[in-house]
Amino acid sequence: MSQANFTLRGRNPDVLTCIANLSNDEVFTPPEFANRMLDTLAEAWAADNGGADIWADRTVRFLDPCTKSGVFLREITIRLTTGLANEIPDLEKRVNHILTQQVFGIGITHLTSLLARRSLYCSKHANGEHSIAKGFASDDGNIWFQRTEHTWGDTKCKFCGAPKAILDREIELENYAYAFIHTDDIKARIAELFGGDMQFDVIIGNPPYQLNDGGYGTSAAPIYQLFVEQAKELEPRYLSMVIPARWFAGGKGLDEFRESMLADNRTRVIHDYLLVGEAFPNVAIQGGILYFLWNRENPGDCEVFTHYEGSVLSSAIRPLSESGSDVFIRYNEAVPILKKIVAVEGGEAGSVLLPQKKRFMNLVSSRKPFGLSTTFKVRSDQRNNDLIAYWNGGPGFKRAGKGWISRADVIDGLNLIDQWKVFIGRAYGDRGGGGASRDAPPKAVLGRPFVGEPGSVSTETYICIGPCKSENEAMNVASYISCKLTRFLVMLHKPSQDATRKVYTFVPTQDFSKPWSDQELYAKYGLSEQEIAFVEWMIRPMDLNSDVQDEAIPNDDE
């Protein structure tokens, strides 16, 4: 075989940059982004192996367990082809060794398995006449795919939670039962697919992100965490995957996964992209995207890189789990700010956990403060009704609906009815500054609060803050919520548009006999000029007196 016959890349344009994504759930990885991940892997390998080049090692085995376009396997093969030139001078033998002994994949669908083989072997048939691999006995080569079936319980799949009513389909239709996560024993399953002695040094990929879970509207449940967990069960030396960032502080059904990730000090690098478009052009995934590198044999603190608008906004080496926090604090700049606030409020040194009595969330109601759902029928007149009720005006509403209900309709929050209080939307979808992406600073984070008079209640569209001793105190609470620092602290615990009581975890309470300004808060907590500048950059102003209403939106759990 001549050098000219072996061309996996270099044509203009690269075909893998021209393929449309299957959906926002199954995103093709751009070659440039895949190579960033491979660079991070190579740096870690060299650091752990006395400067050795991973691409010059003929014994290293790679697995992509969620192959779509085959880009990871293709780019790995290109690097190995160059790196092994001295050890295996004959190009045909070198390429054949790489493709048969070093790179392996599991297709997520029949279509993507064909695409991946075309990317890797230059033929959808691994043993075909046009394949650059020699010696495969099957069409599949080392890219395996067979239709996998869900294991149904009464209503859902045992392994991935897919709803039986939606995905129990005929053989002609895709059922999204991904082989890698549909097994109790992944090691035995890999032995069945690739041989009993198969141990992978590197697992790398971009898993599917979520599945429709049969809930209201476009409700979906994440599944990317299942790929991460299964990959760890295989005990590779290195694991690198690109996944949504919403697990940092939330996400439907991700509490156990987040707890596990925060407790695992083998995650040594995180590259966090605030704007998804910098990783995946023309893809909308709220909350940003990241890739991580997990290193089995070298535990320690994690180096966290924050990317924004084409550059590294910040980097820091720190533990994923800060003392007192149940979430990953996304911004490196936020950690010292939190610790300063806790110290001033009498908390434990080095912790980000506020003392119980100093927590603003003590004043914040549950998600349904008066037991009234969003569908509760609020009356339009006062006749036979004695309570003012604030309610959702419908999707995209600009102003709070206001009507009347009977006191007998209220089943919760009875102690708040006849008190002054503050109402604030339970869901706020930030659209960023200047009409930009909702993930782009500056952010509003919360909708505007408003004072609720005695004799007022709300549906679950709003949460309630109180009780307050007077109208003046309620207005002072609202002024505090409007401060940038307050909303910055909320943002650190708010992974989506949902703004329930929990997002106020890091917010300290104040003396509400007076109004508050950011200048007073910055001075109270001793923030540096750099810290103030970061808060000011992240959060946009909120004018409580403006006639222009914020847009409030329905809740979306995932």
XYZ file of C-alpha atoms in Angstrom:
558
model
C 0.000 0.000 0.000
C 1.371 3.427 -0.883
C 1.051 6.531 1.252
C -1.381 8.039 -1.252
C -3.811 5.164 -0.780
C -4.136 5.816 2.951
C -5.992 9.086 3.306
C -8.339 9.294 6.281
C -8.287 13.062 6.417
C -6.996 16.013 4.475
C -9.645 16.336 1.809
C -11.339 19.687 1.665
C -13.822 19.824 3.239
C -13.625 17.094 5.849
C -16.873 15.166 5.437
C -17.320 14.873 9.209
C -17.636 18.646 9.469
C -20.522 18.611 6.998
C -22.931 16.152 8.614
C -26.031 17.485 10.345
C -26.627 16.349 13.900
C -29.178 13.623 14.532
C -30.700 15.845 17.245
C -29.637 17.844 20.284
C -29.625 14.523 22.148
C -27.264 12.730 19.751
C -24.703 15.293 18.679
C -21.895 14.557 16.230
C -18.532 15.649 17.605
C -16.628 18.069 15.338
C -13.126 16.799 14.477
C -11.515 19.912 15.953
C -13.227 19.328 19.303
C -12.368 15.616 19.298
C -8.732 16.589 18.847
C -8.864 18.916 21.859
C -9.912 15.917 23.928
C -7.143 13.781 22.454
C -4.587 16.502 23.211
C -5.695 16.510 26.853
C -5.376 12.735 26.955
C -1.889 12.812 25.421
C -0.709 15.413 27.936
C -1.909 13.276 30.853
C -0.306 10.131 29.418
C 3.019 11.914 29.002
C 2.873 13.312 32.540
C 2.162 9.858 33.970
C 4.687 7.994 31.815
C 7.877 10.012 31.933
C 7.118 12.064 28.851
C 6.183 9.069 26.675
C 4.064 9.569 23.563
C 0.788 7.634 23.726
C 0.638 7.653 19.922
C 3.932 5.769 19.730
C 2.705 2.856 21.855
C 1.440 -0.112 19.843
C -0.094 -1.795 22.904
C -2.608 0.903 23.893
C -6.252 0.017 23.245
C -8.995 2.568 22.698
C -12.786 2.175 22.908
C -15.538 4.548 21.827
C -18.629 2.963 23.430
C -21.092 5.342 21.756
C -19.759 5.662 18.225
C -21.695 7.922 15.883
C -19.556 9.438 13.105
C -16.431 7.526 14.092
C -14.501 10.764 14.526
C -12.690 9.742 17.714
C -11.516 6.445 16.246
C -10.495 8.130 13.012
C -8.467 10.847 14.717
C -6.838 8.301 17.043
C -5.884 6.204 14.015
C -4.366 9.200 12.269
C -2.234 9.997 15.315
C -1.143 6.386 15.775
C -0.258 6.113 12.099
C 2.234 8.929 12.539
C 3.417 7.927 16.015
C 4.166 4.294 15.154
C 6.068 5.029 11.938
C 9.447 4.173 13.448
C 8.300 1.013 15.198
C 6.261 -0.325 12.262
C 7.816 1.238 9.137
C 5.592 -0.565 6.632
C 2.482 1.614 6.262
C 0.088 -1.183 5.372
C 1.204 -3.338 8.310
C 1.086 -0.326 10.623
C -2.434 0.645 9.632
C -3.624 -2.940 9.799
C -2.179 -3.343 13.303
C -3.851 -0.142 14.508
C -7.260 -0.999 13.060
C -7.333 -4.620 14.168
C -5.566 -4.387 17.536
C -5.940 -0.867 18.935
C -9.197 0.906 18.022
C -12.680 -0.389 18.865
C -16.172 1.059 18.831
C -19.808 0.282 19.647
C -22.302 1.912 17.282
C -25.373 3.525 18.814
C -27.527 2.763 15.743
C -27.183 0.722 12.576
C -26.804 3.922 10.545
C -24.051 5.371 12.723
C -22.162 2.062 12.751
C -22.042 2.188 8.950
C -20.929 5.821 9.060
C -18.231 5.037 11.623
C -16.878 2.146 9.541
C -16.782 4.410 6.503
C -14.838 6.989 8.533
C -12.390 4.464 9.954
C -11.985 1.778 7.299
C -12.890 3.928 4.254
C -15.629 1.368 3.632
C -18.845 0.434 5.397
C -17.617 -3.175 5.033
C -14.564 -3.727 7.231
C -13.592 -6.744 5.121
C -14.605 -5.250 1.793
C -12.352 -4.677 -1.184
C -12.129 -0.926 -0.495
C -11.351 -1.301 3.216
C -7.898 -0.152 4.299
C -7.972 -2.822 7.026
C -6.807 -6.324 6.116
C -7.595 -9.492 8.020
C -11.111 -8.857 9.343
C -13.396 -11.848 8.925
C -16.632 -9.870 9.279
C -18.229 -6.767 7.834
C -18.259 -5.185 11.299
C -14.525 -5.245 11.978
C -13.989 -3.705 15.412
C -17.073 -1.496 15.231
C -19.844 -3.593 16.693
C -23.541 -3.078 16.303
C -26.566 -5.284 16.784
C -30.033 -4.167 17.710
C -30.445 -4.315 21.478
C -33.837 -4.564 23.140
C -35.004 -2.789 26.262
C -35.647 -4.871 29.372
C -39.134 -3.792 30.288
C -40.558 -3.530 33.764
C -44.184 -2.550 34.216
C -43.767 0.801 32.477
C -40.045 1.498 31.973
C -36.799 -0.101 30.898
C -34.827 -1.564 33.781
C -31.555 -0.149 32.474
C -32.234 3.258 30.940
C -35.701 4.204 32.189
C -37.143 4.531 28.673
C -40.976 4.574 28.727
C -42.474 1.332 27.436
C -45.481 3.148 25.988
C -43.227 5.131 23.631
C -40.226 2.945 22.811
C -41.602 -0.608 22.792
C -41.447 -0.541 18.997
C -41.510 -2.750 15.946
C -38.194 -3.993 14.594
C -38.327 -1.467 11.739
C -38.225 1.508 14.115
C -35.285 2.752 16.183
C -35.815 1.960 19.861
C -32.787 3.825 21.320
C -31.704 0.844 23.430
C -27.968 1.489 23.556
C -25.985 -1.710 24.031
C -23.330 -0.259 26.344
C -25.810 0.653 29.064
C -28.223 -2.294 28.723
C -26.399 -4.856 30.799
C -25.817 -5.703 34.457
C -22.264 -6.885 33.758
C -20.430 -4.630 31.344
C -17.167 -6.567 31.617
C -18.876 -9.795 30.540
C -20.665 -7.924 27.758
C -17.408 -6.481 26.401
C -15.870 -9.969 26.511
C -18.761 -11.214 24.363
C -18.266 -8.435 21.830
C -14.496 -8.230 21.529
C -12.966 -11.194 23.371
C -12.408 -12.260 26.946
C -8.955 -10.730 27.328
C -10.002 -7.269 26.214
C -8.875 -4.515 28.597
C -9.075 -0.952 27.323
C -6.518 1.640 28.319
C -8.612 4.554 27.071
C -12.388 4.971 26.788
C -13.428 8.117 24.974
C -16.648 9.343 23.392
C -19.687 11.582 23.210
C -22.710 9.658 24.528
C -26.386 10.312 23.775
C -27.644 12.893 26.244
C -31.284 12.159 27.000
C -34.441 10.199 26.147
C -38.058 11.283 26.040
C -39.421 10.044 29.366
C -43.096 10.278 28.555
C -43.656 13.343 30.741
C -45.446 16.554 29.864
C -44.523 18.203 26.572
C -40.877 17.694 25.664
C -39.937 16.249 29.053
C -36.801 14.113 28.857
C -34.538 12.242 31.236
C -30.729 12.329 30.984
C -28.893 9.092 30.120
C -25.317 10.313 29.556
C -24.482 9.549 33.186
C -25.188 5.863 32.525
C -22.413 5.780 29.912
C -19.975 7.426 32.331
C -20.821 4.970 35.096
C -20.527 1.923 32.820
C -17.199 3.139 31.454
C -15.804 3.422 34.972
C -16.898 -0.170 35.632
C -14.500 -1.261 32.863
C -11.625 0.322 34.815
C -9.735 1.930 31.934
C -6.564 3.858 32.699
C -8.174 6.990 31.246
C -11.764 7.983 30.569
C -12.775 11.093 28.654
C -16.320 12.017 27.640
C -18.127 15.143 26.508
C -21.400 15.632 28.395
C -23.835 18.434 29.330
C -22.821 20.525 32.335
C -26.202 20.565 34.081
C -25.163 17.779 36.458
C -22.961 20.361 38.204
C -25.917 21.590 40.254
C -29.093 19.840 39.097
C -30.694 17.810 36.356
C -33.545 15.340 36.584
C -32.463 12.149 38.345
C -28.801 13.200 38.571
C -28.383 13.553 42.337
C -26.606 10.215 42.780
C -24.434 10.784 39.724
C -23.420 14.253 40.964
C -22.613 12.878 44.419
C -20.494 10.137 42.857
C -18.636 12.523 40.550
C -17.905 15.009 43.339
C -16.560 12.237 45.563
C -14.310 10.762 42.846
C -10.900 12.442 42.926
C -9.767 10.617 39.792
C -11.414 13.284 37.613
C -8.288 15.340 36.999
C -9.299 17.750 34.215
C -12.544 19.499 33.265
C -12.848 21.784 30.243
C -16.114 23.670 30.743
C -17.679 25.558 27.811
C -20.240 28.147 28.891
C -21.456 28.534 25.312
C -22.359 25.234 23.639
C -21.764 26.750 20.206
C -18.031 26.907 20.892
C -17.999 23.112 21.051
C -20.948 22.198 18.830
C -21.958 24.882 16.315
C -25.695 25.292 15.768
C -26.625 23.155 18.779
C -28.728 24.425 21.703
C -28.097 22.708 25.032
C -29.002 24.824 28.022
C -26.317 25.079 30.665
C -23.252 24.521 28.513
C -21.102 21.506 27.775
C -17.885 20.007 29.126
C -15.400 17.259 28.636
C -13.506 15.623 31.456
C -10.480 13.390 31.851
C -10.619 10.670 34.511
C -7.302 9.122 35.503
C -7.514 5.782 37.309
C -3.976 5.710 38.662
C -3.377 9.360 39.515
C -6.020 10.773 41.897
C -5.911 14.347 43.111
C -7.488 17.768 42.695
C -9.060 18.721 39.377
C -7.772 21.353 36.952
C -10.850 23.279 35.883
C -10.737 25.359 32.692
C -13.607 27.724 31.888
C -13.952 28.570 28.186
C -15.816 31.594 26.883
C -15.816 33.268 23.474
C -12.796 31.427 22.150
C -10.480 31.810 25.122
C -9.893 30.380 28.578
C -11.732 32.659 30.978
C -10.024 31.118 34.003
C -8.288 27.994 35.245
C -7.680 26.634 38.724
C -6.642 23.411 40.422
C -9.181 22.632 43.127
C -11.266 19.796 44.586
C -14.532 19.074 42.816
C -16.273 18.912 46.175
C -15.950 22.023 48.328
C -16.604 21.613 52.032
C -20.284 22.221 52.745
C -21.467 22.110 49.123
C -23.701 19.489 47.507
C -23.024 20.867 44.010
C -20.003 21.574 41.870
C -19.237 25.284 42.026
C -18.814 25.975 38.349
C -16.860 29.217 38.346
C -13.344 29.239 39.760
C -13.784 32.878 40.755
C -16.842 32.032 42.886
C -15.122 29.746 45.390
C -13.182 32.452 47.302
C -16.247 34.710 47.234
C -18.367 32.017 48.881
C -15.718 31.345 51.502
C -15.484 35.051 52.366
C -19.252 35.279 52.820
C -19.385 32.190 55.045
C -16.508 33.484 57.156
C -18.218 36.836 57.748
C -21.467 35.054 58.646
C -19.700 32.943 61.282
C -19.379 29.714 59.347
C -16.570 27.178 59.446
C -13.269 28.339 57.949
C -12.768 27.080 54.404
C -16.381 25.953 54.084
C -19.047 27.260 51.706
C -21.887 26.186 54.035
C -23.681 29.007 55.819
C -24.694 28.578 59.463
C -28.309 27.398 59.666
C -29.664 30.616 61.164
C -27.936 32.767 58.535
C -29.576 31.121 55.492
C -31.934 33.205 53.380
C -33.592 29.991 52.179
C -35.199 29.723 55.626
C -37.574 32.444 54.393
C -38.298 30.784 51.055
C -41.384 28.633 50.605
C -41.739 25.237 48.980
C -42.469 24.992 45.259
C -46.236 25.156 45.829
C -46.488 27.669 48.683
C -50.277 27.635 49.062
C -50.993 24.213 47.590
C -52.394 25.735 44.391
C -51.250 24.247 41.079
C -50.687 26.270 37.925
C -53.972 24.908 36.562
C -56.019 26.168 39.520
C -58.919 28.301 38.283
C -58.543 31.824 39.628
C -61.751 33.864 39.534
C -61.883 37.168 37.748
C -64.106 38.983 40.292
C -64.184 39.394 44.048
C -67.746 38.184 44.561
C -67.781 35.440 47.242
C -63.954 35.431 47.205
C -61.816 37.160 49.778
C -58.174 36.547 48.773
C -56.112 38.109 45.997
C -54.451 35.381 43.906
C -51.454 35.879 41.624
C -51.228 33.328 38.881
C -49.640 32.294 35.601
C -51.020 34.155 32.610
C -49.948 31.407 30.173
C -46.783 30.548 28.230
C -44.678 33.612 27.545
C -46.736 35.819 29.844
C -45.285 39.257 30.522
C -47.224 40.245 33.606
C -48.580 38.405 36.620
C -52.230 37.503 36.344
C -54.265 38.749 39.305
C -57.633 37.431 40.408
C -59.559 36.150 43.426
C -60.103 32.916 45.291
C -61.821 31.782 48.459
C -59.822 31.295 51.651
C -61.232 27.782 51.769
C -59.318 26.923 48.595
C -55.958 27.365 50.312
C -54.538 24.161 51.765
C -50.930 25.169 52.583
C -49.048 28.250 53.775
C -51.908 29.399 55.974
C -49.493 31.345 58.184
C -48.444 33.486 55.201
C -51.874 34.530 53.972
C -52.346 37.547 56.214
C -48.704 38.627 56.256
C -46.634 40.886 54.047
C -44.501 38.794 51.717
C -42.549 38.791 48.477
C -43.491 36.780 45.377
C -40.980 35.713 42.755
C -41.309 33.441 39.752
C -40.527 29.764 40.336
C -39.110 29.508 36.820
C -37.018 32.010 34.944
C -35.347 31.257 31.626
C -32.470 33.676 31.273
C -31.862 34.841 27.737
C -28.530 36.497 28.426
C -27.648 40.096 27.782
C -28.596 41.884 24.592
C -30.684 39.000 23.267
C -27.730 36.623 23.437
C -27.769 32.956 24.321
C -29.310 32.242 27.721
C -25.911 30.905 28.789
C -24.116 34.144 27.921
C -23.353 36.763 30.568
C -24.681 39.092 31.754
C -27.574 37.144 33.239
C -30.649 38.179 35.182
C -30.894 34.717 36.872
C -34.259 35.510 38.499
C -37.422 37.265 37.453
C -38.349 40.447 39.251
C -39.847 40.034 42.725
C -42.929 41.946 43.830
C -44.505 42.614 47.202
C -47.558 40.630 48.211
C -50.004 42.322 50.544
C -51.815 40.655 53.461
C -54.710 38.637 52.098
C -52.791 37.517 49.020
C -51.703 34.091 47.779
C -50.366 32.610 44.531
C -50.406 29.503 42.425
C -47.193 27.489 42.098
C -46.101 29.852 39.318
C -44.535 31.822 42.175
C -42.689 30.969 45.338
C -43.220 33.054 48.416
C -40.584 34.713 50.619
C -41.626 35.676 54.121
C -43.366 36.353 56.346
C -42.274 39.982 56.567
C -43.124 42.254 59.471
C -44.229 45.173 57.312
C -44.557 46.433 53.767
C -41.269 48.268 54.240
C -39.476 45.051 55.238
C -40.943 43.242 52.218
C -39.683 46.020 49.960
C -36.227 45.675 51.547
C -36.246 41.915 50.821
C -37.097 42.698 47.205
C -34.232 45.205 47.068
C -31.863 42.497 48.319
C -32.997 40.049 45.635
C -32.380 42.713 43.002
C -28.711 43.002 44.028
C -26.214 41.465 41.647
C -24.331 39.618 44.360
C -27.529 37.960 45.608
C -28.449 36.734 42.148
C -24.836 35.671 41.510
C -25.062 33.389 44.566
C -28.382 32.002 43.308
C -26.834 31.306 39.905
C -24.217 29.020 41.485
C -26.970 26.622 42.577
C -29.377 27.118 39.657
C -28.650 24.736 36.753
C -31.826 25.428 34.781
C -34.737 27.829 34.646
C -36.301 26.228 37.740
C -35.827 28.518 40.752
C -37.121 26.619 43.746
C -36.090 27.079 47.372
C -32.885 25.082 46.893
C -31.285 27.626 44.542
C -30.987 30.047 47.475
C -28.607 27.673 49.329
C -25.595 30.006 49.143
C -27.524 33.238 49.871
C -27.097 34.676 53.399
C -29.948 36.445 55.118
C -29.600 40.110 56.099
C -31.054 42.729 58.393
C -34.168 43.661 56.441
C -34.994 46.737 58.497
C -33.096 48.563 55.733
C -32.759 48.260 51.946
C -29.576 46.780 50.427
C -27.266 47.727 47.598
C -24.390 45.866 45.978
C -21.892 48.404 47.238
C -22.933 47.648 50.826
C -22.739 43.900 50.231
C -19.329 44.082 48.539
C -18.000 46.064 51.487
C -19.584 43.796 54.107
C -17.954 40.685 52.655
C -14.633 42.261 51.699
C -14.722 41.399 48.013
C -11.667 42.386 45.993
C -11.833 44.593 42.908
C -11.334 41.521 40.721
C -14.143 39.645 42.468
C -16.485 42.612 42.183
C -15.646 42.942 38.495
C -16.496 39.275 37.927
C -19.869 39.567 39.652
C -20.645 42.754 37.740
C -19.727 41.032 34.463
C -21.825 37.945 35.182
C -25.036 39.610 36.378
C -27.036 42.367 34.730
C -28.883 45.098 36.658
C -32.467 44.645 37.827
C -34.714 47.689 38.071
C -37.580 47.007 40.454
C -39.382 50.161 39.343
C -39.311 49.575 35.600
C -42.614 49.391 33.722
C -41.136 46.738 31.440
C -41.955 43.303 32.839
C -39.592 40.353 32.786
C -40.721 37.376 30.806
C -41.643 34.466 33.017
C -41.907 31.013 31.546
C -43.350 27.637 32.489
C -41.197 25.203 34.417
C -38.993 22.706 32.584
C -37.377 20.162 34.893
C -34.811 18.961 32.396
